[in-house]
Amino acid sequence: MLQKRKKSTLSLVENYDLKSITIADIDKMLDGSEFEMYLYRLFIELGYSGVYKTVGSRDFGADVVFTDREGIRNVVQAKRYSEGNPVGISAVQEVFSCMRYYQAKKAIVIATAKFTEPCETLAGINHVKLLDRADLINIIEAYKKDNVRAAQDIIESEPRMILESWSEASNPVLREVRKDYKAEKYVKKVMGK
């Protein structure tokens, strides 16, 4: 017997005016695929070209692909998390790692929550744009007011960049290679020497 699924808000995304959907509606979406579909439709409504919704488990880390106003391809990772559940570094790792596959020059993570500090650091080092709940609300509000350019400006703004990574790399103590005599002894034993 098939279980009945709760009425999905996906029908809101697919069949209704996107301007009627609020952040509260997005919070009620049953799963991340509905949020991905919302962003897909939103990018089309914002006038972006080459908007593509990737297919489920074969997305390689991108949920939506689009070309911005400068003709640059972007990959987007969508994360619909509860407000108190911050997005971690895996979102940045996934979207950054798929850039070459989709021949994209920019990567964006759009979330319904905030990001962890390690996520923000990794994004800054890899120049991945992070758009959190507040940014998403600003995009939605700009779109609802027919201010497409303001919404695009938020999406296309430069990511926070961190130019110095791994500060411990300059520590001379860490550069020193220590000989592991136990490992060396084991290898010699296995190799018969």
XYZ file of C-alpha atoms in Angstrom:
193
model
C 0.000 0.000 0.000
C 1.355 3.407 -0.946
C 1.644 5.993 1.775
C 0.061 9.330 1.108
C 2.556 12.131 1.204
C 1.630 15.428 2.806
C 0.513 18.007 0.308
C 3.680 19.303 -1.226
C 4.549 22.933 -1.682
C 6.222 21.821 -4.912
C 2.911 22.534 -6.632
C 3.333 26.136 -5.449
C 6.710 26.265 -7.109
C 5.667 24.601 -10.349
C 2.224 26.085 -10.924
C 1.933 29.410 -9.142
C 3.298 32.907 -9.385
C 6.728 32.833 -7.769
C 6.072 36.260 -6.263
C 3.482 34.714 -3.951
C 6.050 32.372 -2.345
C 7.581 33.646 0.893
C 10.479 32.499 3.056
C 7.840 30.911 5.333
C 6.638 28.823 2.368
C 10.216 27.788 1.635
C 10.638 26.765 5.291
C 7.591 24.484 4.911
C 8.923 22.714 1.831
C 9.153 18.981 2.447
C 12.615 18.468 1.032
C 15.550 20.136 -0.658
C 14.363 19.296 -4.180
C 11.452 21.712 -3.797
C 13.862 24.481 -2.811
C 16.055 23.597 -5.797
C 13.009 23.850 -8.102
C 12.121 27.211 -6.550
C 15.628 28.556 -7.241
C 15.530 27.138 -10.770
C 12.290 29.008 -11.509
C 13.556 32.127 -9.723
C 16.703 32.288 -11.872
C 14.554 31.995 -15.006
C 12.266 34.776 -13.727
C 15.312 36.943 -12.981
C 16.228 36.743 -16.663
C 19.308 34.551 -16.457
C 20.228 32.495 -19.499
C 21.250 28.866 -19.704
C 19.351 27.994 -16.523
C 19.518 24.257 -15.938
C 18.176 22.130 -13.069
C 20.446 19.155 -12.482
C 19.102 15.645 -12.004
C 18.955 14.254 -8.469
C 21.820 12.081 -7.325
C 23.804 12.653 -10.513
C 24.291 16.366 -9.995
C 27.989 16.143 -8.992
C 27.380 18.864 -6.396
C 25.368 21.430 -8.359
C 21.602 21.808 -8.109
C 21.192 24.672 -10.575
C 23.476 25.988 -13.314
C 23.011 29.415 -14.918
C 24.842 32.078 -16.892
C 25.033 35.525 -15.276
C 24.802 38.987 -16.876
C 28.514 38.944 -17.744
C 28.173 35.636 -19.597
C 29.865 33.642 -16.826
C 28.534 30.190 -15.963
C 27.693 29.660 -12.274
C 26.948 26.494 -10.322
C 24.591 26.662 -7.358
C 24.296 24.333 -4.379
C 20.918 24.796 -2.649
C 20.621 24.008 1.059
C 17.198 24.126 2.694
C 18.038 23.777 6.387
C 16.059 24.841 9.424
C 16.953 28.318 10.638
C 18.886 27.071 13.681
C 20.847 24.429 11.768
C 23.864 26.072 10.064
C 25.279 24.777 6.791
C 28.693 23.113 7.061
C 31.729 22.820 4.806
C 30.402 19.918 2.722
C 28.227 22.375 0.758
C 31.321 24.350 -0.290
C 33.266 21.176 -1.052
C 30.464 19.842 -3.249
C 29.826 22.996 -5.254
C 33.517 23.819 -5.681
C 34.359 20.298 -6.836
C 31.726 20.320 -9.597
C 32.834 23.574 -11.246
C 35.041 21.873 -13.831
C 32.380 19.308 -14.689
C 29.885 22.071 -15.526
C 32.603 24.321 -17.020
C 31.681 27.038 -14.522
C 33.827 29.939 -13.373
C 31.802 30.759 -10.245
C 30.233 28.739 -7.441
C 27.424 29.786 -5.100
C 25.798 28.172 -2.067
C 22.305 29.490 -1.312
C 20.887 28.472 2.060
C 17.826 29.038 4.199
C 20.075 29.153 7.266
C 23.436 30.610 8.258
C 26.833 29.041 7.635
C 29.332 27.622 10.117
C 32.602 29.483 10.590
C 34.634 26.672 8.936
C 32.226 26.802 5.981
C 32.741 30.564 5.641
C 36.517 30.116 5.841
C 36.642 27.380 3.196
C 34.325 29.390 0.944
C 36.510 32.485 1.340
C 39.686 30.606 0.464
C 38.062 29.013 -2.603
C 36.144 32.163 -3.619
C 32.761 30.460 -3.309
C 29.867 32.895 -2.856
C 27.722 32.208 0.220
C 24.161 33.537 0.297
C 22.497 32.923 3.660
C 18.911 33.313 4.854
C 19.128 37.114 5.099
C 20.509 37.320 1.547
C 17.771 34.987 0.285
C 15.090 37.128 1.924
C 16.602 40.240 0.283
C 16.601 38.494 -3.115
C 12.965 37.431 -2.674
C 11.892 40.926 -1.570
C 13.701 42.607 -4.470
C 12.095 40.178 -6.918
C 8.627 40.765 -5.440
C 9.115 44.523 -5.934
C 10.083 43.905 -9.589
C 13.602 45.066 -8.774
C 15.286 42.315 -10.777
C 18.566 44.189 -10.954
C 18.841 44.405 -7.147
C 18.188 40.659 -6.865
C 20.813 39.960 -9.543
C 23.286 42.281 -7.805
C 22.987 40.243 -4.601
C 23.436 36.953 -6.450
C 26.353 38.199 -8.549
C 28.187 40.178 -5.873
C 31.779 39.151 -5.276
C 32.340 36.476 -2.655
C 34.146 37.231 0.577
C 37.720 36.275 -0.178
C 40.370 35.018 2.203
C 43.777 35.406 0.614
C 45.869 33.652 3.257
C 45.202 30.032 3.962
C 46.534 27.607 6.532
C 48.568 29.924 8.712
C 50.425 26.984 10.255
C 52.113 26.279 6.904
C 54.759 28.885 7.689
C 55.562 27.250 11.036
C 59.070 25.723 10.679
C 58.276 23.037 13.254
C 55.529 21.639 11.033
C 57.790 21.627 7.990
C 60.227 19.329 9.712
C 59.748 15.777 8.539
C 60.108 13.391 11.392
C 61.349 9.958 10.694
C 58.969 7.268 11.840
C 61.291 4.457 12.861
C 58.452 2.056 13.696
C 56.946 2.428 10.234
C 60.356 2.101 8.614
C 61.089 -1.058 10.620
C 57.711 -2.560 9.668
C 58.208 -1.809 5.958
C 61.656 -3.391 6.030
C 60.216 -6.469 7.734
C 57.417 -6.807 5.180
C 59.786 -6.229 2.278
C 62.141 -8.849 3.682
C 65.099 -6.552 4.147
